[in-house]
Amino acid sequence: MDYENHLSEISPGLKSIDSFLSDKECDELISFVESLSELNDRSTFMPNLGVKSDVGKYNAVGITASNYPELWNRLFKDKLIDGFQPNEVQLNKYEEGHFMPPHKDKGISLYTACVPLQTNEDNNLVFGDPEAYYQNIPLNESDEKGMTRSFPDIKGCAYVFKGTNPIHWVPRIKTLRYSAIFLYGLPL
């Protein structure tokens, strides 16, 4: 499939929200992830398959109002986007060398908000033509060419996209990385 114009198609639905989570909330979520005895290995548990059927490597835990009600009510239920509450939040942990290949989300979401839990401008969330990833084009070069739009990890900043169509990925990371992925759907 040709994704040459993918970035221009999805750009109107991409936005960032500064201070979506406070520093304190980010630190608390990292502590929560670290307190768990086990996380789901997303290379084997519900993997996000890349557009070329490749599998990434990272760990995660899903948070909902029913499985962690106290955490949900305190930190997540009031994080509205266009009046919608999140249905689920995935807390992701990437260790050195972990990555998520270019993919489209599998679920049905009106919005997704990806929130880095610490600042590290060497780690990025990337949108656009997956060939930039598969051809190992440096991010600054693929961004300049208009193939991709990359967002560096800035603690607490939400990178929001509409629906599940945008192709996005996390290149191999060089340091420990944590993120919170807020999924917004229609109320049941």
PDB file of C-alpha atoms in Angstrom:
ATOM      1  CA  MET A   1       0.000   0.000   0.000  1.00  0.00           C
ATOM      2  CA  ASP A   2       1.202   3.512  -0.814  1.00  0.00           C
ATOM      3  CA  TYR A   3       1.365   5.908   2.149  1.00  0.00           C
ATOM      4  CA  GLU A   4       3.160   8.749   0.383  1.00  0.00           C
ATOM      5  CA  ASN A   5       0.388  11.278   1.170  1.00  0.00           C
ATOM      6  CA  HIS A   6      -0.605   9.781   4.521  1.00  0.00           C
ATOM      7  CA  LEU A   7       0.804  12.620   6.628  1.00  0.00           C
ATOM      8  CA  SER A   8      -1.095  15.306   4.716  1.00  0.00           C
ATOM      9  CA  GLU A   9      -4.297  13.248   5.081  1.00  0.00           C
ATOM     10  CA  ILE A  10      -4.001  12.858   8.870  1.00  0.00           C
ATOM     11  CA  SER A  11      -2.368  16.184   9.821  1.00  0.00           C
ATOM     12  CA  PRO A  12      -5.656  18.053  10.366  1.00  0.00           C
ATOM     13  CA  GLY A  13      -6.517  15.549  13.121  1.00  0.00           C
ATOM     14  CA  LEU A  14      -3.180  15.803  14.978  1.00  0.00           C
ATOM     15  CA  LYS A  15      -2.804  18.185  17.896  1.00  0.00           C
ATOM     16  CA  SER A  16      -0.894  18.561  21.136  1.00  0.00           C
ATOM     17  CA  ILE A  17      -2.178  19.583  24.554  1.00  0.00           C
ATOM     18  CA  ASP A  18       0.443  20.987  26.926  1.00  0.00           C
ATOM     19  CA  SER A  19       0.277  19.887  30.577  1.00  0.00           C
ATOM     20  CA  PHE A  20      -2.414  17.257  29.962  1.00  0.00           C
ATOM     21  CA  LEU A  21      -0.899  15.439  32.964  1.00  0.00           C
ATOM     22  CA  SER A  22       0.955  17.249  35.748  1.00  0.00           C
ATOM     23  CA  ASP A  23       4.515  16.349  36.734  1.00  0.00           C
ATOM     24  CA  LYS A  24       3.116  14.808  39.915  1.00  0.00           C
ATOM     25  CA  GLU A  25       0.605  12.683  37.971  1.00  0.00           C
ATOM     26  CA  CYS A  26       3.340  11.494  35.581  1.00  0.00           C
ATOM     27  CA  ASP A  27       5.626  10.548  38.475  1.00  0.00           C
ATOM     28  CA  GLU A  28       2.780   8.725  40.210  1.00  0.00           C
ATOM     29  CA  LEU A  29       2.023   6.695  37.084  1.00  0.00           C
ATOM     30  CA  ILE A  30       5.673   5.694  36.687  1.00  0.00           C
ATOM     31  CA  SER A  31       5.715   4.592  40.346  1.00  0.00           C
ATOM     32  CA  PHE A  32       2.502   2.642  39.789  1.00  0.00           C
ATOM     33  CA  VAL A  33       3.957   0.795  36.780  1.00  0.00           C
ATOM     34  CA  GLU A  34       7.133   0.033  38.724  1.00  0.00           C
ATOM     35  CA  SER A  35       5.097  -1.324  41.669  1.00  0.00           C
ATOM     36  CA  LEU A  36       3.473  -4.025  39.541  1.00  0.00           C
ATOM     37  CA  SER A  37       4.988  -7.482  39.713  1.00  0.00           C
ATOM     38  CA  GLU A  38       4.329  -8.169  36.041  1.00  0.00           C
ATOM     39  CA  LEU A  39       3.380  -6.283  32.888  1.00  0.00           C
ATOM     40  CA  ASN A  40       1.989  -7.666  29.653  1.00  0.00           C
ATOM     41  CA  ASP A  41       4.681  -8.320  27.045  1.00  0.00           C
ATOM     42  CA  ARG A  42       3.071  -6.705  23.993  1.00  0.00           C
ATOM     43  CA  SER A  43       5.263  -8.712  21.623  1.00  0.00           C
ATOM     44  CA  THR A  44       3.138 -11.741  22.581  1.00  0.00           C
ATOM     45  CA  PHE A  45       0.046 -10.334  24.365  1.00  0.00           C
ATOM     46  CA  MET A  46      -2.246  -8.541  21.897  1.00  0.00           C
ATOM     47  CA  PRO A  47       0.643  -7.241  19.763  1.00  0.00           C
ATOM     48  CA  ASN A  48       0.223  -4.126  17.643  1.00  0.00           C
ATOM     49  CA  LEU A  49       1.209  -5.587  14.297  1.00  0.00           C
ATOM     50  CA  GLY A  50       3.059  -3.232  12.025  1.00  0.00           C
ATOM     51  CA  VAL A  51       1.862  -2.437   8.511  1.00  0.00           C
ATOM     52  CA  LYS A  52       4.295  -5.142   7.332  1.00  0.00           C
ATOM     53  CA  SER A  53       3.068  -7.603  10.019  1.00  0.00           C
ATOM     54  CA  ASP A  54       6.157  -6.992  12.157  1.00  0.00           C
ATOM     55  CA  VAL A  55       5.925  -7.076  15.945  1.00  0.00           C
ATOM     56  CA  GLY A  56       7.315  -4.505  18.344  1.00  0.00           C
ATOM     57  CA  LYS A  57       8.661  -4.968  21.831  1.00  0.00           C
ATOM     58  CA  TYR A  58       7.382  -3.124  24.923  1.00  0.00           C
ATOM     59  CA  ASN A  59       5.418  -3.872  28.079  1.00  0.00           C
ATOM     60  CA  ALA A  60       2.050  -2.528  29.195  1.00  0.00           C
ATOM     61  CA  VAL A  61      -0.806  -2.634  31.666  1.00  0.00           C
ATOM     62  CA  GLY A  62      -4.376  -1.664  30.842  1.00  0.00           C
ATOM     63  CA  ILE A  63      -6.261   0.556  33.282  1.00  0.00           C
ATOM     64  CA  THR A  64     -10.059   0.849  33.338  1.00  0.00           C
ATOM     65  CA  ALA A  65     -12.606   2.122  35.848  1.00  0.00           C
ATOM     66  CA  SER A  66     -13.368  -1.481  36.834  1.00  0.00           C
ATOM     67  CA  ASN A  67      -9.866  -2.940  37.347  1.00  0.00           C
ATOM     68  CA  TYR A  68      -8.222   0.044  39.131  1.00  0.00           C
ATOM     69  CA  PRO A  69     -11.185   2.217  40.263  1.00  0.00           C
ATOM     70  CA  GLU A  70      -9.293   4.389  42.772  1.00  0.00           C
ATOM     71  CA  LEU A  71      -6.521   5.242  40.296  1.00  0.00           C
ATOM     72  CA  TRP A  72      -9.086   5.768  37.524  1.00  0.00           C
ATOM     73  CA  ASN A  73     -11.296   8.114  39.512  1.00  0.00           C
ATOM     74  CA  ARG A  74      -8.383  10.142  40.839  1.00  0.00           C
ATOM     75  CA  LEU A  75      -6.268  10.509  37.674  1.00  0.00           C
ATOM     76  CA  PHE A  76      -8.162   9.601  34.515  1.00  0.00           C
ATOM     77  CA  LYS A  77     -11.921  10.135  34.527  1.00  0.00           C
ATOM     78  CA  ASP A  78     -11.685  13.934  34.230  1.00  0.00           C
ATOM     79  CA  LYS A  79      -9.210  13.904  31.311  1.00  0.00           C
ATOM     80  CA  LEU A  80     -11.776  14.901  28.705  1.00  0.00           C
ATOM     81  CA  ILE A  81     -11.225  15.492  25.010  1.00  0.00           C
ATOM     82  CA  ASP A  82     -14.085  17.257  23.230  1.00  0.00           C
ATOM     83  CA  GLY A  83     -16.342  16.295  26.150  1.00  0.00           C
ATOM     84  CA  PHE A  84     -15.516  12.574  26.013  1.00  0.00           C
ATOM     85  CA  GLN A  85     -14.078  10.580  28.914  1.00  0.00           C
ATOM     86  CA  PRO A  86     -11.439   7.953  28.238  1.00  0.00           C
ATOM     87  CA  ASN A  87     -12.629   4.335  28.171  1.00  0.00           C
ATOM     88  CA  GLU A  88      -9.216   2.867  28.885  1.00  0.00           C
ATOM     89  CA  VAL A  89      -5.643   3.938  29.549  1.00  0.00           C
ATOM     90  CA  GLN A  90      -2.647   1.822  28.590  1.00  0.00           C
ATOM     91  CA  LEU A  91       0.526   2.463  30.571  1.00  0.00           C
ATOM     92  CA  ASN A  92       3.513   1.487  28.433  1.00  0.00           C
ATOM     93  CA  LYS A  93       7.060   0.793  29.544  1.00  0.00           C
ATOM     94  CA  TYR A  94       9.866   0.644  26.987  1.00  0.00           C
ATOM     95  CA  GLU A  95      13.319  -0.524  27.943  1.00  0.00           C
ATOM     96  CA  GLU A  96      16.432   0.216  25.905  1.00  0.00           C
ATOM     97  CA  GLY A  97      15.988  -1.192  22.393  1.00  0.00           C
ATOM     98  CA  HIS A  98      12.194  -1.544  22.671  1.00  0.00           C
ATOM     99  CA  PHE A  99      10.023  -0.082  19.923  1.00  0.00           C
ATOM    100  CA  MET A 100       6.582  -0.054  18.342  1.00  0.00           C
ATOM    101  CA  PRO A 101       6.516  -0.512  14.543  1.00  0.00           C
ATOM    102  CA  PRO A 102       4.388   1.643  12.221  1.00  0.00           C
ATOM    103  CA  HIS A 103       0.797   0.538  12.726  1.00  0.00           C
ATOM    104  CA  LYS A 104      -2.838   1.541  12.801  1.00  0.00           C
ATOM    105  CA  ASP A 105      -4.639   0.978  16.078  1.00  0.00           C
ATOM    106  CA  LYS A 106      -6.877  -2.096  16.158  1.00  0.00           C
ATOM    107  CA  GLY A 107      -9.615  -0.826  18.454  1.00  0.00           C
ATOM    108  CA  ILE A 108     -12.384   1.626  17.787  1.00  0.00           C
ATOM    109  CA  SER A 109     -11.536   5.031  19.208  1.00  0.00           C
ATOM    110  CA  LEU A 110     -12.802   8.519  18.543  1.00  0.00           C
ATOM    111  CA  TYR A 111      -9.536   9.921  19.881  1.00  0.00           C
ATOM    112  CA  THR A 112      -6.242   8.653  21.203  1.00  0.00           C
ATOM    113  CA  ALA A 113      -3.977  10.766  23.415  1.00  0.00           C
ATOM    114  CA  CYS A 114      -0.363   9.613  23.816  1.00  0.00           C
ATOM    115  CA  VAL A 115       1.313  11.179  26.855  1.00  0.00           C
ATOM    116  CA  PRO A 116       5.028  10.761  27.640  1.00  0.00           C
ATOM    117  CA  LEU A 117       5.581  10.429  31.387  1.00  0.00           C
ATOM    118  CA  GLN A 118       9.077  11.930  31.275  1.00  0.00           C
ATOM    119  CA  THR A 119      10.992  14.318  29.046  1.00  0.00           C
ATOM    120  CA  ASN A 120      13.576  12.845  26.700  1.00  0.00           C
ATOM    121  CA  GLU A 121      13.806  14.526  23.318  1.00  0.00           C
ATOM    122  CA  ASP A 122      15.718  11.514  21.925  1.00  0.00           C
ATOM    123  CA  ASN A 123      12.493   9.468  22.204  1.00  0.00           C
ATOM    124  CA  ASN A 124       9.679  10.261  19.781  1.00  0.00           C
ATOM    125  CA  LEU A 125       6.177   9.410  18.700  1.00  0.00           C
ATOM    126  CA  VAL A 126       6.094   9.530  14.895  1.00  0.00           C
ATOM    127  CA  PHE A 127       3.221   9.838  12.400  1.00  0.00           C
ATOM    128  CA  GLY A 128       3.282   9.498   8.632  1.00  0.00           C
ATOM    129  CA  ASP A 129       4.721   7.382   5.850  1.00  0.00           C
ATOM    130  CA  PRO A 130       6.010   4.097   7.322  1.00  0.00           C
ATOM    131  CA  GLU A 131       8.659   3.864   4.591  1.00  0.00           C
ATOM    132  CA  ALA A 132      10.660   6.435   6.585  1.00  0.00           C
ATOM    133  CA  TYR A 133      10.862   3.808   9.360  1.00  0.00           C
ATOM    134  CA  TYR A 134      11.504   0.794   7.136  1.00  0.00           C
ATOM    135  CA  GLN A 135      14.166   2.631   5.107  1.00  0.00           C
ATOM    136  CA  ASN A 136      15.856   3.901   8.303  1.00  0.00           C
ATOM    137  CA  ILE A 137      15.580   7.539   7.248  1.00  0.00           C
ATOM    138  CA  PRO A 138      16.650   9.752  10.173  1.00  0.00           C
ATOM    139  CA  LEU A 139      13.677  11.525  11.776  1.00  0.00           C
ATOM    140  CA  ASN A 140      14.977  15.030  11.157  1.00  0.00           C
ATOM    141  CA  GLU A 141      15.364  14.160   7.467  1.00  0.00           C
ATOM    142  CA  SER A 142      11.946  12.461   7.093  1.00  0.00           C
ATOM    143  CA  ASP A 143      10.296  15.364   8.957  1.00  0.00           C
ATOM    144  CA  GLU A 144      12.012  17.885   6.657  1.00  0.00           C
ATOM    145  CA  LYS A 145      10.909  15.910   3.573  1.00  0.00           C
ATOM    146  CA  GLY A 146       7.302  15.940   4.812  1.00  0.00           C
ATOM    147  CA  MET A 147       7.191  12.159   5.133  1.00  0.00           C
ATOM    148  CA  THR A 148       6.730  12.220   8.906  1.00  0.00           C
ATOM    149  CA  ARG A 149       5.873  14.436  11.808  1.00  0.00           C
ATOM    150  CA  SER A 150       7.642  13.499  15.004  1.00  0.00           C
ATOM    151  CA  PHE A 151       6.827  14.578  18.535  1.00  0.00           C
ATOM    152  CA  PRO A 152       9.611  14.390  21.140  1.00  0.00           C
ATOM    153  CA  ASP A 153       8.800  13.058  24.599  1.00  0.00           C
ATOM    154  CA  ILE A 154       7.802  16.047  26.720  1.00  0.00           C
ATOM    155  CA  LYS A 155       6.546  15.086  30.155  1.00  0.00           C
ATOM    156  CA  GLY A 156       2.781  15.435  30.486  1.00  0.00           C
ATOM    157  CA  CYS A 157       2.133  16.736  26.955  1.00  0.00           C
ATOM    158  CA  ALA A 158      -0.645  14.876  25.108  1.00  0.00           C
ATOM    159  CA  TYR A 159      -0.281  14.121  21.410  1.00  0.00           C
ATOM    160  CA  VAL A 160      -3.824  13.567  20.186  1.00  0.00           C
ATOM    161  CA  PHE A 161      -5.132  12.011  17.013  1.00  0.00           C
ATOM    162  CA  LYS A 162      -8.611  11.255  15.703  1.00  0.00           C
ATOM    163  CA  GLY A 163      -9.844   7.743  15.025  1.00  0.00           C
ATOM    164  CA  THR A 164      -7.651   4.749  14.282  1.00  0.00           C
ATOM    165  CA  ASN A 165      -6.466   5.607  10.764  1.00  0.00           C
ATOM    166  CA  PRO A 166      -3.209   7.479  11.545  1.00  0.00           C
ATOM    167  CA  ILE A 167      -0.111   5.337  11.133  1.00  0.00           C
ATOM    168  CA  HIS A 168       2.225   5.958  14.042  1.00  0.00           C
ATOM    169  CA  TRP A 169       5.219   4.359  15.740  1.00  0.00           C
ATOM    170  CA  VAL A 170       7.872   4.674  18.411  1.00  0.00           C
ATOM    171  CA  PRO A 171      11.421   4.190  17.042  1.00  0.00           C
ATOM    172  CA  ARG A 172      13.859   2.063  19.036  1.00  0.00           C
ATOM    173  CA  ILE A 173      14.526   3.880  22.232  1.00  0.00           C
ATOM    174  CA  LYS A 174      17.875   4.450  23.858  1.00  0.00           C
ATOM    175  CA  THR A 175      16.713   4.936  27.468  1.00  0.00           C
ATOM    176  CA  LEU A 176      13.868   3.830  29.703  1.00  0.00           C
ATOM    177  CA  ARG A 177      10.577   5.314  28.460  1.00  0.00           C
ATOM    178  CA  TYR A 178       7.093   5.436  29.971  1.00  0.00           C
ATOM    179  CA  SER A 179       3.902   6.649  28.326  1.00  0.00           C
ATOM    180  CA  ALA A 180       0.168   6.728  29.004  1.00  0.00           C
ATOM    181  CA  ILE A 181      -2.164   6.055  26.087  1.00  0.00           C
ATOM    182  CA  PHE A 182      -5.696   7.383  26.616  1.00  0.00           C
ATOM    183  CA  LEU A 183      -8.357   5.745  24.432  1.00  0.00           C
ATOM    184  CA  TYR A 184     -11.625   7.611  23.910  1.00  0.00           C
ATOM    185  CA  GLY A 185     -14.711   5.900  22.556  1.00  0.00           C
ATOM    186  CA  LEU A 186     -18.448   6.302  22.568  1.00  0.00           C
ATOM    187  CA  PRO A 187     -20.118   5.694  25.928  1.00  0.00           C
ATOM    188  CA  LEU A 188     -21.624   2.221  26.244  1.00  0.00           C
TER     189      LEU A 188
END
